[in-house]
Amino acid sequence: GQQLNQSPQSMFIQEGEDVSMNCTSSSIFNTWLWYKQDPGEGPVLLIALYKAGELTSNGRLTAQFGITRKDSFLNISASIPSDVGIYFCAGQFSPGTASKLTFGTGTRLQVTL
Amino acid sequence: GAVVSQHPSWVICKSGTSVKIECRSLDFQATTMFWYRQFPKQSLMLMATSNEGSKATYEQGVEKDKFLINHASLTLSTLTVTSAHPEDSSFYICSASRANTNNEQFFGPGTRLTVL
């Protein structure tokens, strides 16, 4: 099935640093979502974006829905050790009823003290 | 609210046996449930979408006779892996969505299947 391209694939950063990751698609979506997955668990929703150009924050997290509707980025400011995990973007094209998600390839984040 | 559970959390079985995985929405009625498969260090891949009381819609390349999905009620969907083989070993994750929530999917904690 289709996957969205995420970059970087992995990153090692020091505590306190800011992190940026992005996601691109060849097709448009009308919803972009960012999830975090810890080992052996299901993904947890971090931020949802519903409108092209939208910039939304959730604590230290900020995400934007690209104007072209084909990309999105996620920023994490002042990283802490518990930010470790895998971050996935997901696109959704939903004409009114529940519809499927297409996930990105994931960005593995490791934070060192 | 919007809690989704899965049972079992892990299962080990012999090759050729069938395994059933349950997905339950604990505090809401799920109009639609989704089943994903995730291989190690890979992303989630949608296997099928199911609506209560109707047949599941499978993604291309997913064998419907091998991965049987039953969505008998608004709070329960089951995935049965029939005649499991080692290549079916994976992390299976379900999600559930309800009406009037911007189509948000609430994910379960996943089930680790290991086929010997």
PDB file of C-alpha atoms in Angstrom:
ATOM      1  CA  GLY A   1       0.000   0.000   0.000  1.00  0.00           C
ATOM      2  CA  GLN A   2       0.915   3.655  -0.226  1.00  0.00           C
ATOM      3  CA  GLN A   3       3.184   5.184   2.375  1.00  0.00           C
ATOM      4  CA  LEU A   4       4.105   8.752   2.988  1.00  0.00           C
ATOM      5  CA  ASN A   5       7.784   9.729   2.951  1.00  0.00           C
ATOM      6  CA  GLN A   6       9.112  10.960   6.263  1.00  0.00           C
ATOM      7  CA  SER A   7      12.484  12.493   6.931  1.00  0.00           C
ATOM      8  CA  PRO A   8      14.754  12.110   8.642  1.00  0.00           C
ATOM      9  CA  GLN A   9      14.480   8.370   9.141  1.00  0.00           C
ATOM     10  CA  SER A  10      16.169   8.649  12.529  1.00  0.00           C
ATOM     11  CA  MET A  11      17.873  11.250  14.627  1.00  0.00           C
ATOM     12  CA  PHE A  12      19.994  11.463  17.730  1.00  0.00           C
ATOM     13  CA  ILE A  13      19.790  14.728  19.602  1.00  0.00           C
ATOM     14  CA  GLN A  14      20.796  16.104  22.938  1.00  0.00           C
ATOM     15  CA  GLU A  15      18.332  17.015  25.608  1.00  0.00           C
ATOM     16  CA  GLY A  16      17.194  20.585  25.223  1.00  0.00           C
ATOM     17  CA  GLU A  17      17.623  20.703  21.456  1.00  0.00           C
ATOM     18  CA  ASP A  18      14.812  21.411  19.043  1.00  0.00           C
ATOM     19  CA  VAL A  19      13.702  18.742  16.577  1.00  0.00           C
ATOM     20  CA  SER A  20      12.120  19.057  13.167  1.00  0.00           C
ATOM     21  CA  MET A  21      10.726  16.330  10.939  1.00  0.00           C
ATOM     22  CA  ASN A  22       8.584  16.395   7.837  1.00  0.00           C
ATOM     23  CA  CYS A  23       6.307  14.288   5.746  1.00  0.00           C
ATOM     24  CA  THR A  24       5.537  14.436   2.037  1.00  0.00           C
ATOM     25  CA  SER A  25       2.990  12.785  -0.187  1.00  0.00           C
ATOM     26  CA  SER A  26       2.326  12.467  -3.876  1.00  0.00           C
ATOM     27  CA  SER A  27      -1.393  12.873  -3.280  1.00  0.00           C
ATOM     28  CA  ILE A  28      -3.392  15.419  -1.332  1.00  0.00           C
ATOM     29  CA  PHE A  29      -5.073  14.925   2.003  1.00  0.00           C
ATOM     30  CA  ASN A  30      -7.580  17.040   3.844  1.00  0.00           C
ATOM     31  CA  THR A  31      -6.392  15.961   7.271  1.00  0.00           C
ATOM     32  CA  TRP A  32      -2.848  15.514   8.527  1.00  0.00           C
ATOM     33  CA  LEU A  33      -2.090  13.780  11.812  1.00  0.00           C
ATOM     34  CA  TRP A  34       1.027  13.230  13.881  1.00  0.00           C
ATOM     35  CA  TYR A  35       1.385  10.230  16.198  1.00  0.00           C
ATOM     36  CA  LYS A  36       4.009   8.970  18.646  1.00  0.00           C
ATOM     37  CA  GLN A  37       4.526   5.263  19.192  1.00  0.00           C
ATOM     38  CA  ASP A  38       6.446   3.784  22.097  1.00  0.00           C
ATOM     39  CA  PRO A  39       7.869   0.249  21.790  1.00  0.00           C
ATOM     40  CA  GLY A  40       5.211  -2.449  21.996  1.00  0.00           C
ATOM     41  CA  GLU A  41       2.323   0.002  22.117  1.00  0.00           C
ATOM     42  CA  GLY A  42      -0.198   1.520  19.778  1.00  0.00           C
ATOM     43  CA  PRO A  43       0.267   5.019  18.351  1.00  0.00           C
ATOM     44  CA  VAL A  44      -0.958   8.010  20.318  1.00  0.00           C
ATOM     45  CA  LEU A  45      -2.285  11.112  18.595  1.00  0.00           C
ATOM     46  CA  LEU A  46      -0.199  14.237  19.171  1.00  0.00           C
ATOM     47  CA  ILE A  47      -1.636  16.832  16.809  1.00  0.00           C
ATOM     48  CA  ALA A  48      -4.392  16.921  14.196  1.00  0.00           C
ATOM     49  CA  LEU A  49      -4.501  19.427  11.323  1.00  0.00           C
ATOM     50  CA  TYR A  50      -7.648  19.998   9.312  1.00  0.00           C
ATOM     51  CA  LYS A  51      -6.978  22.970   7.067  1.00  0.00           C
ATOM     52  CA  ALA A  52      -4.287  23.803   4.524  1.00  0.00           C
ATOM     53  CA  GLY A  53      -1.841  26.304   6.000  1.00  0.00           C
ATOM     54  CA  GLU A  54      -2.955  25.579   9.560  1.00  0.00           C
ATOM     55  CA  LEU A  55      -0.311  25.866  12.264  1.00  0.00           C
ATOM     56  CA  THR A  56      -1.206  24.136  15.532  1.00  0.00           C
ATOM     57  CA  SER A  57       0.631  23.756  18.822  1.00  0.00           C
ATOM     58  CA  ASN A  58       0.298  21.264  21.648  1.00  0.00           C
ATOM     59  CA  GLY A  59       2.700  22.164  24.435  1.00  0.00           C
ATOM     60  CA  ARG A  60       6.229  21.850  23.039  1.00  0.00           C
ATOM     61  CA  LEU A  61       4.928  20.437  19.773  1.00  0.00           C
ATOM     62  CA  THR A  62       4.070  22.499  16.717  1.00  0.00           C
ATOM     63  CA  ALA A  63       2.812  21.136  13.428  1.00  0.00           C
ATOM     64  CA  GLN A  64       1.808  22.696  10.129  1.00  0.00           C
ATOM     65  CA  PHE A  65      -0.428  21.556   7.295  1.00  0.00           C
ATOM     66  CA  GLY A  66       1.266  22.445   4.008  1.00  0.00           C
ATOM     67  CA  ILE A  67      -0.429  24.818   1.611  1.00  0.00           C
ATOM     68  CA  THR A  68      -0.263  22.267  -1.203  1.00  0.00           C
ATOM     69  CA  ARG A  69      -1.998  19.706   1.087  1.00  0.00           C
ATOM     70  CA  LYS A  70       0.791  17.287   0.220  1.00  0.00           C
ATOM     71  CA  ASP A  71       3.094  17.862   3.159  1.00  0.00           C
ATOM     72  CA  SER A  72       3.325  18.571   6.851  1.00  0.00           C
ATOM     73  CA  PHE A  73       6.026  19.158   9.431  1.00  0.00           C
ATOM     74  CA  LEU A  74       6.338  18.593  13.169  1.00  0.00           C
ATOM     75  CA  ASN A  75       8.628  20.533  15.474  1.00  0.00           C
ATOM     76  CA  ILE A  76       9.499  19.588  19.044  1.00  0.00           C
ATOM     77  CA  SER A  77      11.093  22.296  21.108  1.00  0.00           C
ATOM     78  CA  ALA A  78      13.452  21.769  24.056  1.00  0.00           C
ATOM     79  CA  SER A  79      13.467  17.981  23.783  1.00  0.00           C
ATOM     80  CA  ILE A  80      13.432  15.830  26.921  1.00  0.00           C
ATOM     81  CA  PRO A  81      14.272  12.139  27.407  1.00  0.00           C
ATOM     82  CA  SER A  82      10.620  11.056  27.316  1.00  0.00           C
ATOM     83  CA  ASP A  83      10.362  12.365  23.746  1.00  0.00           C
ATOM     84  CA  VAL A  84      12.173   9.186  22.679  1.00  0.00           C
ATOM     85  CA  GLY A  85      10.055   7.086  20.365  1.00  0.00           C
ATOM     86  CA  ILE A  86       8.896   6.760  16.799  1.00  0.00           C
ATOM     87  CA  TYR A  87       6.924   9.579  15.259  1.00  0.00           C
ATOM     88  CA  PHE A  88       4.544   8.884  12.420  1.00  0.00           C
ATOM     89  CA  CYS A  89       2.666  11.260  10.201  1.00  0.00           C
ATOM     90  CA  ALA A  90      -0.601  10.134   8.691  1.00  0.00           C
ATOM     91  CA  GLY A  91      -2.811  11.546   5.979  1.00  0.00           C
ATOM     92  CA  GLN A  92      -6.533  11.150   5.744  1.00  0.00           C
ATOM     93  CA  PHE A  93      -8.942  12.007   2.959  1.00  0.00           C
ATOM     94  CA  SER A  94     -12.379  11.850   4.477  1.00  0.00           C
ATOM     95  CA  PRO A  95     -15.462  12.940   2.629  1.00  0.00           C
ATOM     96  CA  GLY A  96     -17.713  12.964   5.654  1.00  0.00           C
ATOM     97  CA  THR A  97     -17.484   9.442   7.047  1.00  0.00           C
ATOM     98  CA  ALA A  98     -14.701   7.612   8.814  1.00  0.00           C
ATOM     99  CA  SER A  99     -11.934   6.900   6.392  1.00  0.00           C
ATOM    100  CA  LYS A 100      -8.609   5.178   6.373  1.00  0.00           C
ATOM    101  CA  LEU A 101      -5.262   6.607   7.346  1.00  0.00           C
ATOM    102  CA  THR A 102      -2.109   6.394   5.284  1.00  0.00           C
ATOM    103  CA  PHE A 103       0.946   6.368   7.518  1.00  0.00           C
ATOM    104  CA  GLY A 104       4.406   7.751   6.952  1.00  0.00           C
ATOM    105  CA  THR A 105       7.567   5.706   7.150  1.00  0.00           C
ATOM    106  CA  GLY A 106       8.357   7.024  10.620  1.00  0.00           C
ATOM    107  CA  THR A 107      11.085   9.040  12.307  1.00  0.00           C
ATOM    108  CA  ARG A 108      12.908   7.384  15.176  1.00  0.00           C
ATOM    109  CA  LEU A 109      13.988   9.906  17.781  1.00  0.00           C
ATOM    110  CA  GLN A 110      16.602   9.268  20.428  1.00  0.00           C
ATOM    111  CA  VAL A 111      17.480  11.864  23.021  1.00  0.00           C
ATOM    112  CA  THR A 112      20.744  11.806  24.919  1.00  0.00           C
ATOM    113  CA  LEU A 113      21.355  13.557  28.175  1.00  0.00           C
TER     114      LEU A 113
ATOM    115  CA  GLY B   1     -12.915   8.634  27.122  1.00  0.00           C
ATOM    116  CA  ALA B   2     -12.333   6.827  23.789  1.00  0.00           C
ATOM    117  CA  VAL B   3     -10.411   3.848  25.102  1.00  0.00           C
ATOM    118  CA  VAL B   4      -9.716   0.863  22.866  1.00  0.00           C
ATOM    119  CA  SER B   5      -8.480  -2.453  24.204  1.00  0.00           C
ATOM    120  CA  GLN B   6      -7.053  -5.513  22.522  1.00  0.00           C
ATOM    121  CA  HIS B   7      -6.867  -9.084  23.710  1.00  0.00           C
ATOM    122  CA  PRO B   8      -4.562 -10.849  23.964  1.00  0.00           C
ATOM    123  CA  SER B   9      -1.621  -8.469  24.222  1.00  0.00           C
ATOM    124  CA  TRP B  10       0.651 -11.208  22.945  1.00  0.00           C
ATOM    125  CA  VAL B  11       0.253 -14.743  21.642  1.00  0.00           C
ATOM    126  CA  ILE B  12       2.590 -17.517  20.560  1.00  0.00           C
ATOM    127  CA  CYS B  13       1.189 -20.313  18.434  1.00  0.00           C
ATOM    128  CA  LYS B  14       2.311 -23.219  16.328  1.00  0.00           C
ATOM    129  CA  SER B  15       2.349 -23.034  12.559  1.00  0.00           C
ATOM    130  CA  GLY B  16      -0.968 -24.137  11.068  1.00  0.00           C
ATOM    131  CA  THR B  17      -3.166 -23.067  13.973  1.00  0.00           C
ATOM    132  CA  SER B  18      -5.661 -20.208  13.969  1.00  0.00           C
ATOM    133  CA  VAL B  19      -5.488 -17.238  16.287  1.00  0.00           C
ATOM    134  CA  LYS B  20      -8.256 -14.811  17.195  1.00  0.00           C
ATOM    135  CA  ILE B  21      -7.545 -11.236  18.287  1.00  0.00           C
ATOM    136  CA  GLU B  22     -10.250  -9.054  19.834  1.00  0.00           C
ATOM    137  CA  CYS B  23     -10.597  -5.306  19.615  1.00  0.00           C
ATOM    138  CA  ARG B  24     -13.033  -3.530  21.903  1.00  0.00           C
ATOM    139  CA  SER B  25     -14.113   0.064  22.283  1.00  0.00           C
ATOM    140  CA  LEU B  26     -14.629   0.354  26.033  1.00  0.00           C
ATOM    141  CA  ASP B  27     -16.496   3.624  26.456  1.00  0.00           C
ATOM    142  CA  PHE B  28     -17.960   4.456  23.078  1.00  0.00           C
ATOM    143  CA  GLN B  29     -19.727   2.872  20.168  1.00  0.00           C
ATOM    144  CA  ALA B  30     -17.439   2.446  17.187  1.00  0.00           C
ATOM    145  CA  THR B  31     -19.078   2.920  13.821  1.00  0.00           C
ATOM    146  CA  THR B  32     -15.938   1.741  12.069  1.00  0.00           C
ATOM    147  CA  MET B  33     -12.952  -0.331  13.117  1.00  0.00           C
ATOM    148  CA  PHE B  34      -9.647  -0.705  11.330  1.00  0.00           C
ATOM    149  CA  TRP B  35      -7.002  -3.417  11.470  1.00  0.00           C
ATOM    150  CA  TYR B  36      -3.311  -2.660  10.877  1.00  0.00           C
ATOM    151  CA  ARG B  37      -0.215  -4.803  10.720  1.00  0.00           C
ATOM    152  CA  GLN B  38       3.234  -3.547  11.681  1.00  0.00           C
ATOM    153  CA  PHE B  39       6.426  -5.476  11.014  1.00  0.00           C
ATOM    154  CA  PRO B  40       9.550  -4.677  13.077  1.00  0.00           C
ATOM    155  CA  LYS B  41      10.960  -1.223  12.407  1.00  0.00           C
ATOM    156  CA  GLN B  42       8.290  -0.528   9.822  1.00  0.00           C
ATOM    157  CA  SER B  43       5.206   1.595   9.623  1.00  0.00           C
ATOM    158  CA  LEU B  44       1.580   0.634  10.165  1.00  0.00           C
ATOM    159  CA  MET B  45      -0.070  -0.842   7.101  1.00  0.00           C
ATOM    160  CA  LEU B  46      -3.840  -0.938   6.893  1.00  0.00           C
ATOM    161  CA  MET B  47      -5.209  -4.435   6.367  1.00  0.00           C
ATOM    162  CA  ALA B  48      -8.952  -3.876   6.380  1.00  0.00           C
ATOM    163  CA  THR B  49     -11.807  -1.598   7.368  1.00  0.00           C
ATOM    164  CA  SER B  50     -14.925  -2.964   8.988  1.00  0.00           C
ATOM    165  CA  ASN B  51     -18.317  -1.504   9.741  1.00  0.00           C
ATOM    166  CA  GLU B  52     -20.652  -3.111  12.226  1.00  0.00           C
ATOM    167  CA  GLY B  53     -22.933  -5.649  10.617  1.00  0.00           C
ATOM    168  CA  SER B  54     -21.325  -5.613   7.185  1.00  0.00           C
ATOM    169  CA  LYS B  55     -18.447  -7.326   5.441  1.00  0.00           C
ATOM    170  CA  ALA B  56     -14.988  -5.913   5.871  1.00  0.00           C
ATOM    171  CA  THR B  57     -13.219  -4.077   3.077  1.00  0.00           C
ATOM    172  CA  TYR B  58      -9.729  -5.455   2.581  1.00  0.00           C
ATOM    173  CA  GLU B  59      -6.744  -3.579   1.232  1.00  0.00           C
ATOM    174  CA  GLN B  60      -5.045  -4.772  -1.898  1.00  0.00           C
ATOM    175  CA  GLY B  61      -2.801  -7.752  -1.253  1.00  0.00           C
ATOM    176  CA  VAL B  62      -4.501  -8.795   1.999  1.00  0.00           C
ATOM    177  CA  GLU B  63      -6.112 -12.239   1.778  1.00  0.00           C
ATOM    178  CA  LYS B  64      -9.624 -12.068   3.149  1.00  0.00           C
ATOM    179  CA  ASP B  65      -9.812 -15.853   3.613  1.00  0.00           C
ATOM    180  CA  LYS B  66      -6.656 -15.822   5.706  1.00  0.00           C
ATOM    181  CA  PHE B  67      -7.495 -12.779   7.825  1.00  0.00           C
ATOM    182  CA  LEU B  68     -11.119 -13.157   8.828  1.00  0.00           C
ATOM    183  CA  ILE B  69     -12.722 -10.072  10.307  1.00  0.00           C
ATOM    184  CA  ASN B  70     -15.978 -10.064  12.205  1.00  0.00           C
ATOM    185  CA  HIS B  71     -17.573  -6.865  13.452  1.00  0.00           C
ATOM    186  CA  ALA B  72     -20.565  -8.233  15.288  1.00  0.00           C
ATOM    187  CA  SER B  73     -21.348  -5.258  17.495  1.00  0.00           C
ATOM    188  CA  LEU B  74     -20.589  -1.566  17.844  1.00  0.00           C
ATOM    189  CA  THR B  75     -17.976  -2.327  20.493  1.00  0.00           C
ATOM    190  CA  LEU B  76     -16.269  -5.470  19.251  1.00  0.00           C
ATOM    191  CA  SER B  77     -14.323  -6.513  16.175  1.00  0.00           C
ATOM    192  CA  THR B  78     -12.292  -9.698  15.859  1.00  0.00           C
ATOM    193  CA  LEU B  79      -9.436 -10.619  13.562  1.00  0.00           C
ATOM    194  CA  THR B  80      -8.758 -14.324  13.049  1.00  0.00           C
ATOM    195  CA  VAL B  81      -5.488 -15.319  11.460  1.00  0.00           C
ATOM    196  CA  THR B  82      -6.237 -18.705   9.940  1.00  0.00           C
ATOM    197  CA  SER B  83      -3.594 -21.375   9.424  1.00  0.00           C
ATOM    198  CA  ALA B  84      -0.918 -19.059  10.728  1.00  0.00           C
ATOM    199  CA  HIS B  85       2.636 -19.323   9.424  1.00  0.00           C
ATOM    200  CA  PRO B  86       5.887 -17.734  10.662  1.00  0.00           C
ATOM    201  CA  GLU B  87       5.599 -14.955   8.070  1.00  0.00           C
ATOM    202  CA  ASP B  88       2.356 -13.877   9.764  1.00  0.00           C
ATOM    203  CA  SER B  89       4.310 -13.012  12.892  1.00  0.00           C
ATOM    204  CA  SER B  90       3.767  -9.314  13.409  1.00  0.00           C
ATOM    205  CA  PHE B  91       2.283  -6.613  15.620  1.00  0.00           C
ATOM    206  CA  TYR B  92      -1.438  -6.276  14.922  1.00  0.00           C
ATOM    207  CA  ILE B  93      -3.095  -3.012  15.924  1.00  0.00           C
ATOM    208  CA  CYS B  94      -6.748  -2.071  15.740  1.00  0.00           C
ATOM    209  CA  SER B  95      -8.368   1.336  15.835  1.00  0.00           C
ATOM    210  CA  ALA B  96     -11.916   2.500  16.215  1.00  0.00           C
ATOM    211  CA  SER B  97     -13.705   5.633  15.166  1.00  0.00           C
ATOM    212  CA  ARG B  98     -17.047   7.075  16.157  1.00  0.00           C
ATOM    213  CA  ALA B  99     -19.383   9.537  14.585  1.00  0.00           C
ATOM    214  CA  ASN B 100     -18.925  13.292  15.015  1.00  0.00           C
ATOM    215  CA  THR B 101     -15.272  13.254  16.024  1.00  0.00           C
ATOM    216  CA  ASN B 102     -13.596  14.536  12.845  1.00  0.00           C
ATOM    217  CA  ASN B 103     -13.112  10.879  11.870  1.00  0.00           C
ATOM    218  CA  GLU B 104     -10.475  10.475  14.580  1.00  0.00           C
ATOM    219  CA  GLN B 105      -9.246   6.934  15.060  1.00  0.00           C
ATOM    220  CA  PHE B 106      -8.487   5.722  18.569  1.00  0.00           C
ATOM    221  CA  PHE B 107      -5.844   3.038  18.634  1.00  0.00           C
ATOM    222  CA  GLY B 108      -5.588  -0.093  20.714  1.00  0.00           C
ATOM    223  CA  PRO B 109      -2.361  -1.157  22.418  1.00  0.00           C
ATOM    224  CA  GLY B 110      -1.604  -3.839  19.835  1.00  0.00           C
ATOM    225  CA  THR B 111      -1.210  -7.632  19.857  1.00  0.00           C
ATOM    226  CA  ARG B 112       2.151  -9.265  19.263  1.00  0.00           C
ATOM    227  CA  LEU B 113       1.714 -12.519  17.316  1.00  0.00           C
ATOM    228  CA  THR B 114       4.587 -14.973  17.086  1.00  0.00           C
ATOM    229  CA  VAL B 115       4.123 -18.088  14.969  1.00  0.00           C
ATOM    230  CA  LEU B 116       6.626 -20.851  15.576  1.00  0.00           C
TER     231      LEU B 116
END
